[in-house]
Coordinates of C-alpha atoms in Angstrom, one line a residue:
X1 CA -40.8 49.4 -54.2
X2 CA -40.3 52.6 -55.4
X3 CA -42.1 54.0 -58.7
X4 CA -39.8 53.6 -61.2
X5 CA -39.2 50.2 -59.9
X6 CA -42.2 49.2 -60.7
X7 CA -42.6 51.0 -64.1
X8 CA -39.5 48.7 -65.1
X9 CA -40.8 45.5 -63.9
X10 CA -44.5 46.6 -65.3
X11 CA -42.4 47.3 -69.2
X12 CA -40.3 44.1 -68.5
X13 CA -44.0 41.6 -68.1
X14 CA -45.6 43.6 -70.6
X15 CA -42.7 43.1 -73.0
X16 CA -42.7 39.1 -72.0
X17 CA -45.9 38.4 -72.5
X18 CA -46.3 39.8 -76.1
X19 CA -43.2 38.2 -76.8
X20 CA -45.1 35.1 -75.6
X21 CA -48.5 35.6 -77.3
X22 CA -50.0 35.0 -73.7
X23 CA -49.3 35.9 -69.9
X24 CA -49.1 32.9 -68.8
X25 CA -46.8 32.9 -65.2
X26 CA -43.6 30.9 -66.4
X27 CA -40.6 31.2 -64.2
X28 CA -38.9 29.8 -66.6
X29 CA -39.5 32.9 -69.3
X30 CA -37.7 35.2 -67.0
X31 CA -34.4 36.1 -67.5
X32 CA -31.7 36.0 -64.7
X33 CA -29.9 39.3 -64.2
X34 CA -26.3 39.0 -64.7
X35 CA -24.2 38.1 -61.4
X36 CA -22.8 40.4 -59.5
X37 CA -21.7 38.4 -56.8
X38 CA -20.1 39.1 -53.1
X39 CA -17.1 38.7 -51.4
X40 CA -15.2 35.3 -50.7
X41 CA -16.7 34.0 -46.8
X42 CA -15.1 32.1 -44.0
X43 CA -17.8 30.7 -42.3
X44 CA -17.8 28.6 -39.2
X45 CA -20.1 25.7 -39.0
X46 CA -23.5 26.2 -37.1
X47 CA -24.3 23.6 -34.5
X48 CA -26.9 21.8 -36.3
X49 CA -23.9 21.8 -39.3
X50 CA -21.8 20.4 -37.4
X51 CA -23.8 17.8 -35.9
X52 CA -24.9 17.2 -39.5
X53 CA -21.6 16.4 -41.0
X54 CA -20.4 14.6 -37.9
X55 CA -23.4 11.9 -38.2
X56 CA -23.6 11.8 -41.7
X57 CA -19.2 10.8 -42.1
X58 CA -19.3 8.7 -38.5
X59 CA -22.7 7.6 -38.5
X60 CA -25.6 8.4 -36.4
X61 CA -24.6 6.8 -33.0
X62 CA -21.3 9.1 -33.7
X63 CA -20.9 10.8 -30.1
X64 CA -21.0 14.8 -30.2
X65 CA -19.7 15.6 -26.5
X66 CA -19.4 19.1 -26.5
X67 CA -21.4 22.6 -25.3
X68 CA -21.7 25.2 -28.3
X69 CA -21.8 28.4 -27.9
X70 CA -24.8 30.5 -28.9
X71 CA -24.2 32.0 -32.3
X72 CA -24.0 35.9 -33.4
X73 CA -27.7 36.5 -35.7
X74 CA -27.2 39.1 -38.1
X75 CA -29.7 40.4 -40.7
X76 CA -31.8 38.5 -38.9
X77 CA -30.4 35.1 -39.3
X78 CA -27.4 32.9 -37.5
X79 CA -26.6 31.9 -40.8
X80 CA -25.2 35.6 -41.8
X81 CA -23.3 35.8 -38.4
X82 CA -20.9 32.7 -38.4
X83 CA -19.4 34.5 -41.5
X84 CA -19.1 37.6 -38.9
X85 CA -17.9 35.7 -35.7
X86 CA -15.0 34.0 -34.6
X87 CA -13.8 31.0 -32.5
X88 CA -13.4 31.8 -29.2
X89 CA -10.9 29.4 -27.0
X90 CA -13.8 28.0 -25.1
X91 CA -14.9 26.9 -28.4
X92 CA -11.9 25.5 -29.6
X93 CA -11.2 23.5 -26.1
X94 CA -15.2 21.9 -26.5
X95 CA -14.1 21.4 -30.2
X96 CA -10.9 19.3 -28.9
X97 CA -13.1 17.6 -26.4
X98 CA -15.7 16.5 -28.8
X99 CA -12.8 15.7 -31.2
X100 CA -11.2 13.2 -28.9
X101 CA -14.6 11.4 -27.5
X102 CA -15.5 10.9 -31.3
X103 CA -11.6 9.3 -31.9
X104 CA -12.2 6.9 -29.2
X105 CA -15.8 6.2 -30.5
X106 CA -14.1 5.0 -33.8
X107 CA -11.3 3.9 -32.9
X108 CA -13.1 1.5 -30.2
X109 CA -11.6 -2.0 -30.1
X110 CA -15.4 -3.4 -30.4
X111 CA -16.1 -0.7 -33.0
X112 CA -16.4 -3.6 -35.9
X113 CA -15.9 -0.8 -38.4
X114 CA -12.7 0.3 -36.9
X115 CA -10.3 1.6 -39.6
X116 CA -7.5 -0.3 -40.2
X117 CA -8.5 -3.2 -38.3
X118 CA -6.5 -6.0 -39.7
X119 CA -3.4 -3.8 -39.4
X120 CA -1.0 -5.1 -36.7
X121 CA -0.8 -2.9 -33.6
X122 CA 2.9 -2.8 -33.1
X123 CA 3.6 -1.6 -36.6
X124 CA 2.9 1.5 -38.6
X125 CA 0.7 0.4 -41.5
X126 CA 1.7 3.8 -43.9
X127 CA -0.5 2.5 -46.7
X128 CA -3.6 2.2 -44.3
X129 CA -2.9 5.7 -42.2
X130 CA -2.7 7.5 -45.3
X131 CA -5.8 5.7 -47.1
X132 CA -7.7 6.4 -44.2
X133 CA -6.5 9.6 -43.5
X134 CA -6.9 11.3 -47.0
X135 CA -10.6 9.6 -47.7
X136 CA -11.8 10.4 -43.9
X137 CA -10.1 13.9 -44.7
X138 CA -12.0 14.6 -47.7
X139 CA -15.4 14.3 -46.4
X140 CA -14.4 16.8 -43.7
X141 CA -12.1 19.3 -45.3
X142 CA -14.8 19.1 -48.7
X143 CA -12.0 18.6 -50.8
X144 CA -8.8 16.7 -51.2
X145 CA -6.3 17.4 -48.7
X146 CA -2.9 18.5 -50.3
X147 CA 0.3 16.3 -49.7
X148 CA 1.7 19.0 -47.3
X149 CA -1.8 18.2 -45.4
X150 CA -1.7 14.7 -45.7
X151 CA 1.6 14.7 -44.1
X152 CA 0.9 16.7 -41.5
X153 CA -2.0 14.0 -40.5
X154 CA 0.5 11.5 -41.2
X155 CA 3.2 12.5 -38.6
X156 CA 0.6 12.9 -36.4
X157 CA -0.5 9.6 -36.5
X158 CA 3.7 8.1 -36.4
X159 CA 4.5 10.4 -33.6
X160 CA 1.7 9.0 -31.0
X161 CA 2.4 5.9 -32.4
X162 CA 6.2 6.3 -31.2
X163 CA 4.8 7.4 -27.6
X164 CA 1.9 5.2 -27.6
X165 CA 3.4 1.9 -28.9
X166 CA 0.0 1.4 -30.5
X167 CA -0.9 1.8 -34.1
X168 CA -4.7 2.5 -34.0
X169 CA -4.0 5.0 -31.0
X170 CA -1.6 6.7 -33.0
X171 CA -4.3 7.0 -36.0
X172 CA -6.6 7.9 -34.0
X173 CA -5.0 11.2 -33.0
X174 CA -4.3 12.0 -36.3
X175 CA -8.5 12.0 -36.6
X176 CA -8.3 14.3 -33.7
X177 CA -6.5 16.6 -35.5
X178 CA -8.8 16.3 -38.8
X179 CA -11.5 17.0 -36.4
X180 CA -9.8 20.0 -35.3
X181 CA -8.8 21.7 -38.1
X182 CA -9.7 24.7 -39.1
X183 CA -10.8 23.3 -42.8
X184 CA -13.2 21.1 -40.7
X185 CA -14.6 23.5 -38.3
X186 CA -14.7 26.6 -41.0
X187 CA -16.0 26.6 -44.2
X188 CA -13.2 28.2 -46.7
X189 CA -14.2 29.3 -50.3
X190 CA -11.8 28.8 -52.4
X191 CA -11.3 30.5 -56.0
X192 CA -9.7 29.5 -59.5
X193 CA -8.8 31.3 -62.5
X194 CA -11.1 30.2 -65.7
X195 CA -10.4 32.1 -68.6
X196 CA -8.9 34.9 -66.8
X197 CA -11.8 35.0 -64.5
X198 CA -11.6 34.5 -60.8
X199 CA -14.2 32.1 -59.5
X200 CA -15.2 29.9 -56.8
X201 CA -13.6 26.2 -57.4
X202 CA -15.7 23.1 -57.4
X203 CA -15.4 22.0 -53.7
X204 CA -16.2 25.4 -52.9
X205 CA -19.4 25.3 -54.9
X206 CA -20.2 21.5 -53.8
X207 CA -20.0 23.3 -50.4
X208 CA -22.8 25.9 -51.0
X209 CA -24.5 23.8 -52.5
X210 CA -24.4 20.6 -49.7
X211 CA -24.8 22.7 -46.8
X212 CA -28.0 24.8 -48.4
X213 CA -30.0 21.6 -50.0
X214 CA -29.0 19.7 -47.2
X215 CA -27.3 21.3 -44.1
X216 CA -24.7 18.8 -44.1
X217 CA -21.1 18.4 -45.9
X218 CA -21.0 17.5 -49.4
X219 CA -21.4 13.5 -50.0
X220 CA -19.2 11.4 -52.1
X221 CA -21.3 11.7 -55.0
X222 CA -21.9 15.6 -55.2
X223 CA -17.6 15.3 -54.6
X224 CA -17.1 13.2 -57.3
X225 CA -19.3 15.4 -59.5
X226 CA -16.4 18.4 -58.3
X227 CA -13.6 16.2 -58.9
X228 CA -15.2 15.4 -62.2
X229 CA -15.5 18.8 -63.6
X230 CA -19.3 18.4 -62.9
X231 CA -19.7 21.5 -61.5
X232 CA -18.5 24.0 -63.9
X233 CA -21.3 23.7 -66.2
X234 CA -25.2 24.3 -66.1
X235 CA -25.9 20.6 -66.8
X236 CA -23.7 19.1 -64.4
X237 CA -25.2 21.2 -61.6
X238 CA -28.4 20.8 -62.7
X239 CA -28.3 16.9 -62.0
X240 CA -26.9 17.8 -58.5
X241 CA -29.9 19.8 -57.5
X242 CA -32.6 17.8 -58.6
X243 CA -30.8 14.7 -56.9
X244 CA -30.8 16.7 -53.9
X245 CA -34.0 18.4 -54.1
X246 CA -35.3 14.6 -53.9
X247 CA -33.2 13.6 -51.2
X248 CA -34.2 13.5 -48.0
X249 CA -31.9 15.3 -46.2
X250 CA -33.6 18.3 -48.2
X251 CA -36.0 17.9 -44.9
X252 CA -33.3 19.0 -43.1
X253 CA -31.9 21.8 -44.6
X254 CA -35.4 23.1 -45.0
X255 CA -36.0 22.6 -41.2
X256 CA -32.8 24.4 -40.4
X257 CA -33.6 27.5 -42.8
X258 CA -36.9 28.0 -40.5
X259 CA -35.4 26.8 -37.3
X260 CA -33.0 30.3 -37.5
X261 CA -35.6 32.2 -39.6
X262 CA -38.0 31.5 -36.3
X263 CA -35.2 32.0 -33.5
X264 CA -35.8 28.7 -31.7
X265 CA -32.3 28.7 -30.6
X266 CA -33.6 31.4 -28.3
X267 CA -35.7 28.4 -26.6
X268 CA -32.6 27.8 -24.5
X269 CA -33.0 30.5 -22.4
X270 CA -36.5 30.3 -22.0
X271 CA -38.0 30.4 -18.9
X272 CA -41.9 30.5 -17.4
X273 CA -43.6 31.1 -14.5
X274 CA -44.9 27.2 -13.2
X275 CA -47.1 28.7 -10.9
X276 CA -49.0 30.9 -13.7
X277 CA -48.4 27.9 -16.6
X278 CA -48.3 24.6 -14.7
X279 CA -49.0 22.7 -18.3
X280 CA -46.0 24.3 -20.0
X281 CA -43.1 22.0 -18.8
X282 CA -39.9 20.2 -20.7
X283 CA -42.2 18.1 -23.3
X284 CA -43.9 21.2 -24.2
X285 CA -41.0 23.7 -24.7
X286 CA -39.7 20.9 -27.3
X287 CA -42.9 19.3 -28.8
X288 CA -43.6 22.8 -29.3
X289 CA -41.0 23.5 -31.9
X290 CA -41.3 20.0 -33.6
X291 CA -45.3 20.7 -34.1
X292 CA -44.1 24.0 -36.1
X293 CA -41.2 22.3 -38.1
X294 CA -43.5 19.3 -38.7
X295 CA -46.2 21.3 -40.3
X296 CA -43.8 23.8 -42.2
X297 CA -42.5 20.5 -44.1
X298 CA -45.7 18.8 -44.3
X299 CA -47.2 22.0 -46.2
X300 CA -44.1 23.2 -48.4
X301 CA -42.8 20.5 -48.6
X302 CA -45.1 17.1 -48.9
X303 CA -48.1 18.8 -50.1
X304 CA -46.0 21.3 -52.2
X305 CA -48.7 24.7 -50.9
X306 CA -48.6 28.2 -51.2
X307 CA -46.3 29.7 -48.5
X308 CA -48.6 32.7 -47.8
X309 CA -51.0 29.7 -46.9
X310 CA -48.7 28.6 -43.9
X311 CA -50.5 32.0 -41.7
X312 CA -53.6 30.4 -41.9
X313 CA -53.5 27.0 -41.8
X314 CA -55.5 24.9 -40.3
X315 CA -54.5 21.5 -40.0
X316 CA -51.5 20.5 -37.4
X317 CA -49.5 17.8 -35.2
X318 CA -50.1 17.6 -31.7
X319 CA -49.3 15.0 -29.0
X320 CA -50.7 14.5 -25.7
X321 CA -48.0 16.9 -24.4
X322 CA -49.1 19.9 -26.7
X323 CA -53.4 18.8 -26.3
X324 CA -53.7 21.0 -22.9
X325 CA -52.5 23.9 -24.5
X326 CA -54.5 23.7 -27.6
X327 CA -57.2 22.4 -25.3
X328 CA -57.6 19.7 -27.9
X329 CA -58.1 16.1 -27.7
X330 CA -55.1 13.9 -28.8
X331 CA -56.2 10.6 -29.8
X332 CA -52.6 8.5 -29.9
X333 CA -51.4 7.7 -26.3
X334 CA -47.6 8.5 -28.2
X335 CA -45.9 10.0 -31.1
X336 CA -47.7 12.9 -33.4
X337 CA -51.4 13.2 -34.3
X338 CA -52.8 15.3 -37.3
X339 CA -55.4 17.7 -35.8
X340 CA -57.8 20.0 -37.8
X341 CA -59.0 22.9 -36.2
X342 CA -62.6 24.4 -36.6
X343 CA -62.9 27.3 -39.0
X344 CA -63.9 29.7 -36.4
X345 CA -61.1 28.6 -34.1
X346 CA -58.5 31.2 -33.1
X347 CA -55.5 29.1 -34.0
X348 CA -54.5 29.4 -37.6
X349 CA -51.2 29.4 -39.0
X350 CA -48.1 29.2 -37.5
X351 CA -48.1 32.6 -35.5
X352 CA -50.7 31.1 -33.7
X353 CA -48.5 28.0 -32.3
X354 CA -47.4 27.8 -29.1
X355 CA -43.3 28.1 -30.1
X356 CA -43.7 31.3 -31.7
X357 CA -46.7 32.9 -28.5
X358 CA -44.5 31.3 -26.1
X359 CA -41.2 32.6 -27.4
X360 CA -42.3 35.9 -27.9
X361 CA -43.7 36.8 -24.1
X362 CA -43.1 37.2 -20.5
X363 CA -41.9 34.3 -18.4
X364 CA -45.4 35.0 -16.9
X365 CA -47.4 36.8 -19.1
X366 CA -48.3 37.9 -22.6
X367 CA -46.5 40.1 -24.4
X368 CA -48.0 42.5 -27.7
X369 CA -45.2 44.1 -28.0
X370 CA -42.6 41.1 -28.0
X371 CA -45.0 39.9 -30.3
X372 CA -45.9 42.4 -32.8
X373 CA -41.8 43.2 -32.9
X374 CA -41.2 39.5 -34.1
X375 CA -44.1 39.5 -36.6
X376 CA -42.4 42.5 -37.7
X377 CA -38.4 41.2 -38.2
X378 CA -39.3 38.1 -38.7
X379 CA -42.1 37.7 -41.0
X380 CA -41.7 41.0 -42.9
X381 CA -38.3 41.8 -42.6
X382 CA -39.4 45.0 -41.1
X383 CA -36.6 46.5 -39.2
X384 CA -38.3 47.7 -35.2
X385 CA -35.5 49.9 -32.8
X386 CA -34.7 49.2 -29.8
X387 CA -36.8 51.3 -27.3
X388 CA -35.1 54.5 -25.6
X389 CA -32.9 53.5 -22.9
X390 CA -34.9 56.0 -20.1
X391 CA -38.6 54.6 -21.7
X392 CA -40.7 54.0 -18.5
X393 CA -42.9 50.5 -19.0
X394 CA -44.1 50.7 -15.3
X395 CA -47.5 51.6 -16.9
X396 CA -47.6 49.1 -19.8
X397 CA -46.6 46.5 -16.9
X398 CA -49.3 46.9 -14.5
X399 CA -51.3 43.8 -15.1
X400 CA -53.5 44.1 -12.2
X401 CA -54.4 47.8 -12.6
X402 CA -58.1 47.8 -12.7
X403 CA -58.6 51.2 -14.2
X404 CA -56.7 49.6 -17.5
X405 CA -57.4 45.8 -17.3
X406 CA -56.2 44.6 -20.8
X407 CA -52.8 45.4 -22.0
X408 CA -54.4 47.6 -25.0
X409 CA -55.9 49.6 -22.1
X410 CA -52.4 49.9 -20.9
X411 CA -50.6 50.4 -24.1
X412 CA -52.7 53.3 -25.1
X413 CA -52.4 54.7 -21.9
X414 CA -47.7 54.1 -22.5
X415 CA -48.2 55.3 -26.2
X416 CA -48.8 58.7 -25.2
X417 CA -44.8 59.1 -24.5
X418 CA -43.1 60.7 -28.0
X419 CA -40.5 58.9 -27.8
X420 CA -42.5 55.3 -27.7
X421 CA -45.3 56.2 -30.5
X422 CA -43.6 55.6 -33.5
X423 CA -42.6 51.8 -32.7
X424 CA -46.2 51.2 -31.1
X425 CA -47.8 52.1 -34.0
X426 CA -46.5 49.5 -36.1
X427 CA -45.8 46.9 -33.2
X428 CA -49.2 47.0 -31.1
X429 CA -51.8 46.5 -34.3
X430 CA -50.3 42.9 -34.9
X431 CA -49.2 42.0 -31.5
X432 CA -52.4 42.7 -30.4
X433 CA -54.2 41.0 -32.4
X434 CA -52.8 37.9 -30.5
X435 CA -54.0 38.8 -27.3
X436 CA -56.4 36.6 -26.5
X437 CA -53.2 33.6 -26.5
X438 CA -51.8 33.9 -23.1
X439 CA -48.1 34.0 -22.4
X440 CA -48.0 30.4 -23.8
X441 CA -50.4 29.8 -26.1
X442 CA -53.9 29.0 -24.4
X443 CA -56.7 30.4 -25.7
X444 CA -58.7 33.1 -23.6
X445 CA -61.2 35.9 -24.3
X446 CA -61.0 37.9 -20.9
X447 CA -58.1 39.5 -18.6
X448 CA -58.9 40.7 -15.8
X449 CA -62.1 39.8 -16.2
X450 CA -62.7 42.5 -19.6
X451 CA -63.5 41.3 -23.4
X452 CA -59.6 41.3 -25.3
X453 CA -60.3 43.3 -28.2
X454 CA -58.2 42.2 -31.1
X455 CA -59.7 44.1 -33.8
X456 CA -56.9 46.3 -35.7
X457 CA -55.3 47.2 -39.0
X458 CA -52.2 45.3 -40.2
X459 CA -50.8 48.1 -43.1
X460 CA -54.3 48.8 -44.7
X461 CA -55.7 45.7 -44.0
X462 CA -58.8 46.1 -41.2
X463 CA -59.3 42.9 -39.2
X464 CA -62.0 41.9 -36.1
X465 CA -60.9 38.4 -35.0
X466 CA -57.8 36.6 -35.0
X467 CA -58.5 34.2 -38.0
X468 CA -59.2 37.8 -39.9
X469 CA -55.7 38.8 -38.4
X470 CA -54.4 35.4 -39.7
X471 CA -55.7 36.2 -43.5
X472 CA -54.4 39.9 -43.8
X473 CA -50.7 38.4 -42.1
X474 CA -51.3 36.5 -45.3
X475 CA -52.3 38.4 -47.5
X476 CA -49.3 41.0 -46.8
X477 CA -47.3 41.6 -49.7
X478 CA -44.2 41.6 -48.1
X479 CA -44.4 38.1 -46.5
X480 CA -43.1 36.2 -49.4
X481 CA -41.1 38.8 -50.5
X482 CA -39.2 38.3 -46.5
X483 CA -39.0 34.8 -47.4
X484 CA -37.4 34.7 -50.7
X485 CA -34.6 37.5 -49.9
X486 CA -34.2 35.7 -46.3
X487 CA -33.7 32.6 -48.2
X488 CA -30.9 33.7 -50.4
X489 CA -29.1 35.7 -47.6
X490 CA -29.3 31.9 -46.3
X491 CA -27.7 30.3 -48.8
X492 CA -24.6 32.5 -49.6
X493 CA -24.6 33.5 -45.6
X494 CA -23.9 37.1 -45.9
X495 CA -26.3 40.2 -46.5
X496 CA -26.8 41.2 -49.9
X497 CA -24.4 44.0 -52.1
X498 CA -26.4 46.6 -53.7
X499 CA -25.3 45.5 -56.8
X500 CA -27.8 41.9 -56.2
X501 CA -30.9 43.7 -55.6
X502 CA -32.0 43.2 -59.4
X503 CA -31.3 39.7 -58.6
X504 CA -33.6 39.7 -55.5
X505 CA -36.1 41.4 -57.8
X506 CA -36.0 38.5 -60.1
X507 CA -36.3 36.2 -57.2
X508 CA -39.4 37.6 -55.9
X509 CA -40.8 37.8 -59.5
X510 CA -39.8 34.0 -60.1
X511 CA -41.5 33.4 -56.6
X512 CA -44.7 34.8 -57.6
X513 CA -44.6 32.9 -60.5
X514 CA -44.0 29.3 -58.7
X515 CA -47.4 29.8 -56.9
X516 CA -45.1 30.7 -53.8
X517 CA -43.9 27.3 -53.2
X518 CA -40.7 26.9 -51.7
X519 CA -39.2 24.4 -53.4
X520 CA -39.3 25.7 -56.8
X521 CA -37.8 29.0 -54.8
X522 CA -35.1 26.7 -53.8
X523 CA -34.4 25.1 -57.2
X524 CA -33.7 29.0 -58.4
X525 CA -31.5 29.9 -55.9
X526 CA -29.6 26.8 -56.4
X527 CA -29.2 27.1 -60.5
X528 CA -28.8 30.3 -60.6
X529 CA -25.0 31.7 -61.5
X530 CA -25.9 34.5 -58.8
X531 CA -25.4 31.7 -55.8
X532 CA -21.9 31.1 -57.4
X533 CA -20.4 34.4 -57.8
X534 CA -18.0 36.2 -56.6
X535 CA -16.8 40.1 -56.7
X536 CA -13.5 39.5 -57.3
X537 CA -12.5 42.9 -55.1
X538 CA -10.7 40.5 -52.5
X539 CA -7.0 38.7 -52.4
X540 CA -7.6 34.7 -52.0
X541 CA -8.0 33.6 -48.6
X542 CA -5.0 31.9 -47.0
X543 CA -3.8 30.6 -43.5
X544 CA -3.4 34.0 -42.4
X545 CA -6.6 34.9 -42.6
X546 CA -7.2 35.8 -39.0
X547 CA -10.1 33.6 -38.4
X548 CA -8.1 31.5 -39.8
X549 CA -5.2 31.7 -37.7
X550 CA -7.3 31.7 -34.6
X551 CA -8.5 28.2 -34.8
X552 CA -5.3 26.3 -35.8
X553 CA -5.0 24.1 -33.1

């Protein structure tokens, strides 16, 4: 924060508080900047969006037979990339796939939900095909499909019927090409003009608003409250978020935000040495991420803490898979157990779990540097390059070299290149300091037979142990900061314009004054007319647009 930043926001508290006879924190005495807004996005739907919408329109027993490809991460999130990536024709051929194993699913013969199913087979039934078709289309599309849409659907359905002799079969494949349609698989803002202002619509604010509160397409209450006018007013949105703040499915979202914040879609290529890690098999690699999600939710969520807290947290959920790695005893024979650790003990806070120490290494080793990168970009939103493309690591790699036996033998010993020194400086202290968690997690205090020395300084803040480490990760000023500007970029998946960064500013501020807790954060981002807006230096998005075009079947 530069100076005169911080004079501002020093005159703007100062100011507040004597207006307020008091300086009492109160989010809700600050004032939100005026929008600036970004451009209009067309977004494809993550995986775990997709899945989302799918089960929550079909049902959960809805089958999802497809392969996804893995999705472009920008400014440190997949959420910023789908508005950057296309549909490639694998993609589209896995989306027709899944499309027609779905079709059969509801359009099963024992399916006693099958639509239509008192309508004759030998017949068209128009008034059923189109009933079905325009309600099933609305919950995928997020809005009413037009009449040249709904005829489209419609003559889909009559001309399979013609080949097919069957009604139902002929419906069905006009569900198949619902399913396939690029208002399905993409998410398309939408503007209107309100007094001579362009703005998003209502289904494209029900949108935002559905997929960041709950990862999942807008339900029929939140696009009735579009329909309705809802929407266009501070009230009307108002109800909507606190009805889905209280939801459940806010679980999910919130699991999804730290699911791409952490990079556990990187678990799919993940690979370790059995031979070196015999305990770290199929039940691990998943329990693993589950035990991080589960105590993310339990703290921000159930117990409503402070999200600086979440570094050196204590308490946990193991099973019997995860107890050899902890080396912990796991009472329940199956399901999850709430564990405490000692005070003294090593493992605090979620940069201590096994998903985030086994992610971040060598299929058969530790690795500082992977490590102290990641604590970096993903905690801090601190920005590490790529090392030079001729850097030698033969010396940083020799594990078994006896003349350097711990790797911050051996990275002192690498550091000495120019070229490296800069990164190491602000990687090793932090990766380091998680040395003495081997490549997945287990506890140690020698290699090669030699005391790991953690001890280090994390930006001014000196540390011995690991549980010191754990407090001065956070205490760092620039942890919740990362969160709440990660969060936004998040929410209206795109980086932010120059022009938001007095918004950010107020969002850090209102963070602060929330006691850090997220979903007060979330309430914010969701109210505020900043999450709305657009820059209006853009024409209106059409079927031209070439991401667009692209996935038209």
């Amino acid at each position: 924060m530069t100076a005169n930043k911080f004079m501002r926001l020093f005159i703007v508290s100062i100011t507040i508080c004597i207006s307020l006879l008091g300086c009492e924190r109160d989010a809700s005495s600050l004032r939100e900047p005026a929008a600036a807004g970004g451009p209009l996005l067309v977004r494809a739907l993550t995986e775990s969006q997709y899945r989302a919408s799918v089960h929550s329109i079909f049902g959960e027993d809805a089958p999802i037979a497809m392969r996804f490809e893995p999705g472009l991460r920008s400014e440190g999130l997949l959420a910023v990339g789908t508005s950057e990536v296309g549909l490639s024709p694998f993609s589209l051929e896995q989306y027709n796939q899944a499309a027609i194993a779905l079709s059969d699913f509801v359009f099963n013969p024992d399916n006693p939900n099958q639509p239509c199913l008192d309508s004759a087979a030998d017949q068209f039934d128009q008034t059923c095909a189109q009933h079905y078709l325009s309600t099933t289309g609305l919950r995928l599309f997020r809005r009413p499909l037009s009449e040249a849409q709904l005829n489209l659907y419609l003559e889909i359905a009559k001309q399979n019927f013609s080949l097919l002799g069957d009604f139902h079969t002929g419906l069905k494949y006009g569900l198949v090409g619902l399913l396939t349609a690029p208002n399905f698989l993409l998410r398309i803002e939408q503007t209107e003009i309100v007094d001579g202002v362009e703005v998003l619509d209502a289904y494209s604010r029900a949108e935002r608003l559905a997929f960041f509160l709950t990862n999942t397409s807008p339900d029929e209450t939140l696009l009735t409250a579009a329909a309705n006018g809802q929407l266009s007013h501070v009230e009307g949105r108002r109800q909507q978020v606190e009805r889905l703040l209280a939801s459940d499915t806010l679980t999910l979202a919130v699991e999804d935000f730290f699911t791409d914040m952490l990079r556990f879609d990187r678990f799919r290529d993940i690979s370790k040495d059995s031979g070196i890690y015999p305990a770290f098999n199929a039940d691990v690699l998943q329990d693993a991420q589950q035990q991080t999600l589960l105590d993310i939710v339990q703290h921000l969520l159930v117990d409503e803490g402070d999200y600086r807290q979440l570094f050196n947290l204590k308490q946990t959920h193991l099973t019997r898979a995860l107890g050899p790695i902890y080396r912990v005893p796991v009472p329940n024979r199956k399901g999850w157990s709430e564990v405490s650790f000692p005070s003294d003990s090593a493992y605090a806070g979620i940069q201590s779990h096994a998903s985030f120490l086994a992610l971040h290494s060598h299929p058969g080793s530790s690795s500082p540097t992977l490590r102290g990168k990641a604590i970096r970009e993903v905690f801090l939103c601190q920005e590490v390059p790529d090392p030079p493309a001729d850097v030698d690591f033969t010396l940083a790699e020799e594990t078994n070299n006896h003349a350097m036996p711990t790797a911050k033998d051996r990275l002192i010993a690498h550091n000495n290149e120019p070229s490296c020194a800069g990164c190491h400086k602000i990687m090793d202290p932090p990766g380091l300091a998680l040395e003495q968690f081997d490549g997945v997690g287990k506890f140690r205090v020698l290699e090669n037979n030699t005391p790991i020395d953690v001890a280090g300084n994390l930006d001014g803040q000196a540390f011995e142990t690991v549980p010191q480490f754990a407090q001065a990760l956070s205490n760092h000023r620039e942890i919740p900061r990362c969160l709440a500007e990660r969060l936004y970029r998040y929410s209206v998946g795109r980086d932010v314009t120059w022009h938001e960064r007095a918004f950010l500013d107020y969002l850090n501020q209102v963070f602060v004054d929330v006691d850090y807790r997220l979903k007060p954060l979330m309430r914010t981002i969701a109210l505020s007319d900043s999450f709305y807006a657009i820059d209006g230096n853009h024409s209106q998005l059409s079927d031209t647009h070439p991401k667009i075009a692209e996935a038209k079947p």
